[in-house]
mmCIF file of N, CA and C in Angstrom:
data_model
loop_
_atom_site.group_PDB
_atom_site.id
_atom_site.type_symbol
_atom_site.label_atom_id
_atom_site.label_comp_id
_atom_site.label_asym_id
_atom_site.label_seq_id
_atom_site.Cartn_x
_atom_site.Cartn_y
_atom_site.Cartn_z
ATOM 1 N N MET A 934 -0.701 -27.646 11.059
ATOM 2 C CA MET A 934 -1.598 -26.386 10.001
ATOM 3 C C MET A 934 -0.559 -27.180 8.757
ATOM 4 N N LYS A 935 -1.287 -27.818 7.601
ATOM 5 C CA LYS A 935 -0.975 -28.549 6.399
ATOM 6 C C LYS A 935 -0.141 -27.425 5.630
ATOM 7 N N LYS A 936 0.381 -27.929 4.852
ATOM 8 C CA LYS A 936 0.905 -27.487 3.768
ATOM 9 C C LYS A 936 0.299 -26.146 2.881
ATOM 10 N N ASN A 937 -0.833 -26.936 2.372
ATOM 11 C CA ASN A 937 -1.603 -25.930 1.224
ATOM 12 C C ASN A 937 -1.826 -24.658 2.303
ATOM 13 N N ASP A 938 -2.429 -24.666 3.498
ATOM 14 C CA ASP A 938 -2.549 -23.894 4.184
ATOM 15 C C ASP A 938 -1.395 -22.834 4.508
ATOM 16 N N ARG A 939 -0.330 -23.161 4.578
ATOM 17 C CA ARG A 939 0.550 -22.097 4.443
ATOM 18 C C ARG A 939 0.777 -21.490 3.300
ATOM 19 N N VAL A 940 0.697 -22.042 2.594
ATOM 20 C CA VAL A 940 0.527 -21.381 1.061
ATOM 21 C C VAL A 940 -0.571 -20.453 0.968
ATOM 22 N N LEU A 941 -1.329 -20.862 1.047
ATOM 23 C CA LEU A 941 -2.541 -19.958 0.923
ATOM 24 C C LEU A 941 -2.057 -18.903 2.033
ATOM 25 N N TRP A 942 -2.061 -18.738 3.247
ATOM 26 C CA TRP A 942 -1.582 -17.723 3.921
ATOM 27 C C TRP A 942 -0.833 -16.559 3.521
ATOM 28 N N VAL A 943 0.533 -17.386 3.144
ATOM 29 C CA VAL A 943 1.654 -16.943 2.215
ATOM 30 C C VAL A 943 0.551 -15.804 1.094
ATOM 31 N N PHE A 944 -0.309 -16.362 0.299
ATOM 32 C CA PHE A 944 -0.838 -15.569 -0.738
ATOM 33 C C PHE A 944 -1.508 -14.198 -0.073
ATOM 34 N N GLN A 945 -2.281 -14.735 0.948
ATOM 35 C CA GLN A 945 -3.063 -14.109 1.478
ATOM 36 C C GLN A 945 -2.740 -12.749 1.749
ATOM 37 N N SER A 946 -1.816 -13.044 2.783
ATOM 38 C CA SER A 946 -0.563 -11.617 3.666
ATOM 39 C C SER A 946 -0.239 -11.314 2.688
ATOM 40 N N LEU A 947 0.339 -11.630 1.291
ATOM 41 C CA LEU A 947 0.542 -10.893 0.225
ATOM 42 C C LEU A 947 -0.122 -9.723 -0.353
ATOM 43 N N LEU A 948 -1.026 -10.534 -0.569
ATOM 44 C CA LEU A 948 -2.059 -9.744 -1.296
ATOM 45 C C LEU A 948 -3.296 -8.295 -0.339
ATOM 46 N N ALA A 949 -2.900 -9.175 0.701
ATOM 47 C CA ALA A 949 -3.439 -7.886 1.646
ATOM 48 C C ALA A 949 -2.659 -6.792 1.744
ATOM 49 N N ALA A 950 -0.814 -7.350 2.207
ATOM 50 C CA ALA A 950 -0.225 -6.062 2.091
ATOM 51 C C ALA A 950 -0.394 -5.070 0.711
ATOM 52 N N LEU A 951 -0.417 -5.857 -0.036
ATOM 53 C CA LEU A 951 -0.340 -5.188 -1.482
ATOM 54 C C LEU A 951 -1.821 -4.193 -1.461
ATOM 55 N N PHE A 952 -2.759 -4.648 -0.992
ATOM 56 C CA PHE A 952 -4.172 -3.628 -0.845
ATOM 57 C C PHE A 952 -3.775 -2.750 0.092
ATOM 58 N N LEU A 953 -2.910 -2.999 1.292
ATOM 59 C CA LEU A 953 -2.767 -1.821 2.414
ATOM 60 C C LEU A 953 -2.157 -0.736 1.764
ATOM 61 N N PHE A 954 -0.972 -1.159 1.102
ATOM 62 C CA PHE A 954 0.079 -0.323 0.538
ATOM 63 C C PHE A 954 -0.365 0.723 -0.316
ATOM 64 N N ALA A 955 -1.357 0.014 -1.606
ATOM 65 C CA ALA A 955 -1.864 0.830 -2.302
ATOM 66 C C ALA A 955 -2.857 1.836 -1.782
ATOM 67 N N GLY A 956 -3.789 1.383 -1.079
ATOM 68 C CA GLY A 956 -4.803 1.787 -0.375
ATOM 69 C C GLY A 956 -4.356 3.124 0.878
ATOM 70 N N GLY A 957 -3.258 3.122 1.486
ATOM 71 C CA GLY A 957 -2.967 3.829 2.743
ATOM 72 C C GLY A 957 -1.958 4.915 1.929
ATOM 73 N N THR A 958 -0.906 4.645 0.532
ATOM 74 C CA THR A 958 -1.220 5.853 -0.169
ATOM 75 C C THR A 958 -1.890 6.969 -1.038
ATOM 76 N N LYS A 959 -3.146 5.934 -1.177
ATOM 77 C CA LYS A 959 -4.358 6.998 -1.864
ATOM 78 C C LYS A 959 -4.755 7.682 -0.087
ATOM 79 N N LEU A 960 -4.647 7.529 0.541
ATOM 80 C CA LEU A 960 -5.255 7.860 1.644
ATOM 81 C C LEU A 960 -3.917 9.007 2.236
ATOM 82 N N VAL A 961 -2.926 9.054 2.135
ATOM 83 C CA VAL A 961 -1.506 9.573 2.626
ATOM 84 C C VAL A 961 -1.214 10.803 1.748
ATOM 85 N N MET A 962 -0.990 10.321 0.185
ATOM 86 C CA MET A 962 -0.901 11.717 -0.615
ATOM 87 C C MET A 962 -1.702 12.495 -0.874
ATOM 88 N N PRO A 963 -1.276 13.852 -1.217
ATOM 89 C CA PRO A 963 -2.088 15.053 -1.351
ATOM 90 C C PRO A 963 -3.327 14.635 -2.407
ATOM 91 N N ILE A 964 -4.345 15.678 -2.265
ATOM 92 C CA ILE A 964 -5.018 14.943 -3.500
ATOM 93 C C ILE A 964 -4.719 15.704 -4.501
ATOM 94 N N ASP A 965 -4.022 16.952 -4.550
ATOM 95 C CA ASP A 965 -3.255 17.566 -5.767
ATOM 96 C C ASP A 965 -2.499 16.780 -6.470
ATOM 97 N N GLN A 966 -1.735 16.040 -6.083
ATOM 98 C CA GLN A 966 -1.027 14.791 -6.657
ATOM 99 C C GLN A 966 -1.824 13.763 -7.129
ATOM 100 N N LEU A 967 -2.612 13.284 -6.253
ATOM 101 C CA LEU A 967 -3.489 12.353 -6.953
ATOM 102 C C LEU A 967 -4.554 12.441 -8.015
ATOM 103 N N VAL A 968 -4.968 13.457 -8.291
ATOM 104 C CA VAL A 968 -5.804 14.303 -9.478
ATOM 105 C C VAL A 968 -4.829 14.092 -10.554
ATOM 106 N N ALA A 969 -3.536 14.820 -10.417
ATOM 107 C CA ALA A 969 -2.725 14.560 -11.116
ATOM 108 C C ALA A 969 -2.608 13.438 -11.710
ATOM 109 N N GLN A 970 -2.583 12.546 -11.515
ATOM 110 C CA GLN A 970 -1.731 11.177 -11.857
ATOM 111 C C GLN A 970 -3.002 10.447 -12.294
ATOM 112 N N SER A 971 -4.441 10.938 -12.358
ATOM 113 C CA SER A 971 -5.590 10.499 -12.359
ATOM 114 C C SER A 971 -6.587 10.958 -13.461
ATOM 115 N N HIS A 972 -7.910 11.165 -14.018
ATOM 116 C CA HIS A 972 -8.493 11.625 -14.320
ATOM 117 C C HIS A 972 -9.833 11.346 -13.649
ATOM 118 N N MET A 973 -9.718 10.946 -12.773
ATOM 119 C CA MET A 973 -10.883 10.839 -11.479
ATOM 120 C C MET A 973 -10.545 12.049 -10.725
ATOM 121 N N SER A 974 -11.843 12.040 -9.829
ATOM 122 C CA SER A 974 -11.705 12.972 -8.828
ATOM 123 C C SER A 974 -11.119 13.038 -7.307
ATOM 124 N N GLY A 975 -10.533 13.618 -6.811
ATOM 125 C CA GLY A 975 -9.783 13.328 -5.308
ATOM 126 C C GLY A 975 -10.729 12.607 -4.465
ATOM 127 N N GLY A 976 -12.169 12.971 -4.413
ATOM 128 C CA GLY A 976 -12.690 12.372 -3.327
ATOM 129 C C GLY A 976 -13.215 11.038 -3.507
ATOM 130 N N PHE A 977 -13.434 10.682 -5.310
ATOM 131 C CA PHE A 977 -13.512 8.880 -5.204
ATOM 132 C C PHE A 977 -12.205 8.196 -5.077
ATOM 133 N N LEU A 978 -11.023 9.187 -5.077
ATOM 134 C CA LEU A 978 -10.154 8.291 -5.440
ATOM 135 C C LEU A 978 -9.338 8.150 -3.627
ATOM 136 N N ARG A 979 -10.038 8.565 -3.080
ATOM 137 C CA ARG A 979 -9.786 8.542 -1.551
ATOM 138 C C ARG A 979 -10.959 7.499 -1.464
ATOM 139 N N PHE A 980 -11.933 7.552 -1.775
ATOM 140 C CA PHE A 980 -12.895 6.226 -1.786
ATOM 141 C C PHE A 980 -12.257 5.210 -1.488
ATOM 142 N N ILE A 981 -11.725 5.011 -2.836
ATOM 143 C CA ILE A 981 -10.987 3.783 -3.935
ATOM 144 C C ILE A 981 -9.875 3.301 -2.393
ATOM 145 N N GLY A 982 -9.146 4.312 -1.814
ATOM 146 C CA GLY A 982 -8.542 4.109 -0.747
ATOM 147 C C GLY A 982 -8.288 3.506 0.275
ATOM 148 N N VAL A 983 -10.016 3.813 0.750
ATOM 149 C CA VAL A 983 -10.691 3.235 1.858
ATOM 150 C C VAL A 983 -11.237 2.166 1.738
ATOM 151 N N VAL A 984 -11.597 1.619 0.566
ATOM 152 C CA VAL A 984 -12.027 0.076 0.407
ATOM 153 C C VAL A 984 -10.566 -0.469 0.064
ATOM 154 N N GLU A 985 -9.902 -0.230 -0.580
ATOM 155 C CA GLU A 985 -8.406 -0.921 -0.526
ATOM 156 C C GLU A 985 -8.012 -1.247 0.648
ATOM 157 N N VAL A 986 -8.058 -0.488 1.615
ATOM 158 C CA VAL A 986 -7.461 -0.623 2.968
ATOM 159 C C VAL A 986 -8.639 -2.087 3.992
ATOM 160 N N LEU A 987 -9.763 -1.537 3.511
ATOM 161 C CA LEU A 987 -11.061 -2.360 4.067
ATOM 162 C C LEU A 987 -10.525 -3.556 3.718
ATOM 163 N N GLY A 988 -10.486 -4.023 2.167
ATOM 164 C CA GLY A 988 -10.216 -5.228 1.464
ATOM 165 C C GLY A 988 -9.301 -5.993 2.472
ATOM 166 N N GLY A 989 -8.107 -5.444 2.114
ATOM 167 C CA GLY A 989 -6.562 -5.922 2.703
ATOM 168 C C GLY A 989 -6.987 -6.254 4.020
ATOM 169 N N LEU A 990 -7.727 -5.835 4.705
ATOM 170 C CA LEU A 990 -8.055 -6.120 6.786
ATOM 171 C C LEU A 990 -9.050 -7.401 6.213
ATOM 172 N N GLY A 991 -9.869 -7.242 5.246
ATOM 173 C CA GLY A 991 -10.896 -8.226 4.917
ATOM 174 C C GLY A 991 -10.137 -9.366 4.976
ATOM 175 N N LEU A 992 -9.256 -9.516 4.062
ATOM 176 C CA LEU A 992 -8.614 -10.854 3.663
ATOM 177 C C LEU A 992 -7.562 -11.305 4.654
ATOM 178 N N VAL A 993 -7.427 -10.890 5.524
ATOM 179 C CA VAL A 993 -6.586 -11.352 6.587
ATOM 180 C C VAL A 993 -7.376 -11.605 8.261
ATOM 181 N N LEU A 994 -7.896 -10.437 8.604
ATOM 182 C CA LEU A 994 -8.403 -10.579 9.897
ATOM 183 C C LEU A 994 -9.424 -11.489 10.427
ATOM 184 N N PRO A 995 -10.447 -11.703 9.478
ATOM 185 C CA PRO A 995 -11.548 -12.734 9.757
ATOM 186 C C PRO A 995 -10.658 -14.220 10.001
ATOM 187 N N GLY A 996 -10.009 -14.559 9.369
ATOM 188 C CA GLY A 996 -9.004 -15.550 9.432
ATOM 189 C C GLY A 996 -8.115 -15.641 10.982
ATOM 190 N N LEU A 997 -7.469 -14.852 11.410
ATOM 191 C CA LEU A 997 -6.671 -14.407 12.202
ATOM 192 C C LEU A 997 -7.207 -14.455 13.438
ATOM 193 N N THR A 998 -8.765 -14.171 13.944
ATOM 194 C CA THR A 998 -9.476 -13.847 14.522
ATOM 195 C C THR A 998 -10.189 -15.020 14.795
ATOM 196 N N GLY A 999 -11.098 -15.660 14.110
ATOM 197 C CA GLY A 999 -11.750 -16.704 14.240
ATOM 198 C C GLY A 999 -12.982 -16.590 13.918
ATOM 199 N N ILE A 1000 -13.587 -14.714 13.839
ATOM 200 C CA ILE A 1000 -15.006 -14.453 13.819
ATOM 201 C C ILE A 1000 -15.155 -14.546 12.552
ATOM 202 N N ALA A 1001 -16.473 -15.022 12.111
ATOM 203 C CA ALA A 1001 -16.572 -15.246 10.608
ATOM 204 C C ALA A 1001 -15.776 -15.263 9.779
ATOM 205 N N PRO A 1002 -14.805 -16.253 9.610
ATOM 206 C CA PRO A 1002 -14.122 -16.685 8.514
ATOM 207 C C PRO A 1002 -14.459 -16.728 7.453
ATOM 208 N N ILE A 1003 -15.871 -16.836 7.084
ATOM 209 C CA ILE A 1003 -16.518 -17.055 5.693
ATOM 210 C C ILE A 1003 -16.095 -16.038 4.731
ATOM 211 N N LEU A 1004 -15.995 -14.899 5.763
ATOM 212 C CA LEU A 1004 -15.962 -13.524 5.225
ATOM 213 C C LEU A 1004 -14.370 -12.837 4.250
ATOM 214 N N THR A 1005 -13.594 -14.090 4.188
ATOM 215 C CA THR A 1005 -12.452 -14.059 3.890
ATOM 216 C C THR A 1005 -12.549 -14.013 2.593
ATOM 217 N N PRO A 1006 -13.362 -15.788 2.037
ATOM 218 C CA PRO A 1006 -13.188 -15.520 0.269
ATOM 219 C C PRO A 1006 -14.068 -14.799 -0.391
ATOM 220 N N LEU A 1007 -14.948 -14.137 0.507
ATOM 221 C CA LEU A 1007 -15.964 -12.840 0.097
ATOM 222 C C LEU A 1007 -14.973 -11.726 -0.058
ATOM 223 N N ALA A 1008 -13.888 -11.540 0.872
ATOM 224 C CA ALA A 1008 -13.241 -10.353 0.780
ATOM 225 C C ALA A 1008 -12.351 -10.200 -0.532
ATOM 226 N N ALA A 1009 -12.043 -11.611 -0.667
ATOM 227 C CA ALA A 1009 -11.031 -11.558 -2.071
ATOM 228 C C ALA A 1009 -11.901 -12.170 -3.388
ATOM 229 N N ALA A 1010 -12.858 -12.083 -3.041
ATOM 230 C CA ALA A 1010 -13.721 -12.380 -4.401
ATOM 231 C C ALA A 1010 -14.126 -10.768 -4.831
ATOM 232 N N ARG A 1011 -14.282 -10.091 -3.555
ATOM 233 C CA ARG A 1011 -14.742 -8.521 -4.055
ATOM 234 C C ARG A 1011 -13.541 -7.969 -4.575
ATOM 235 N N SER A 1012 -12.685 -8.112 -4.124
ATOM 236 C CA SER A 1012 -11.171 -7.526 -4.182
ATOM 237 C C SER A 1012 -10.564 -7.175 -5.498
#
């Protein structure tokens, strides 16, 4: 593996971890607390949490499994 590939994997993994943490927090936190921190509805914040978790998984899983690795840059572009 080239040095550039390793650097990209590190950044990709860190970004995925950030998305997983942010999305997981929105999914675990009670809706009352979510709504109190934002002017958006609880259901919409839950939806954002699901999308963040899926985006985080989309950044690393295609490259790790080798299945449709073209999805990785697409997930990064949409995140």
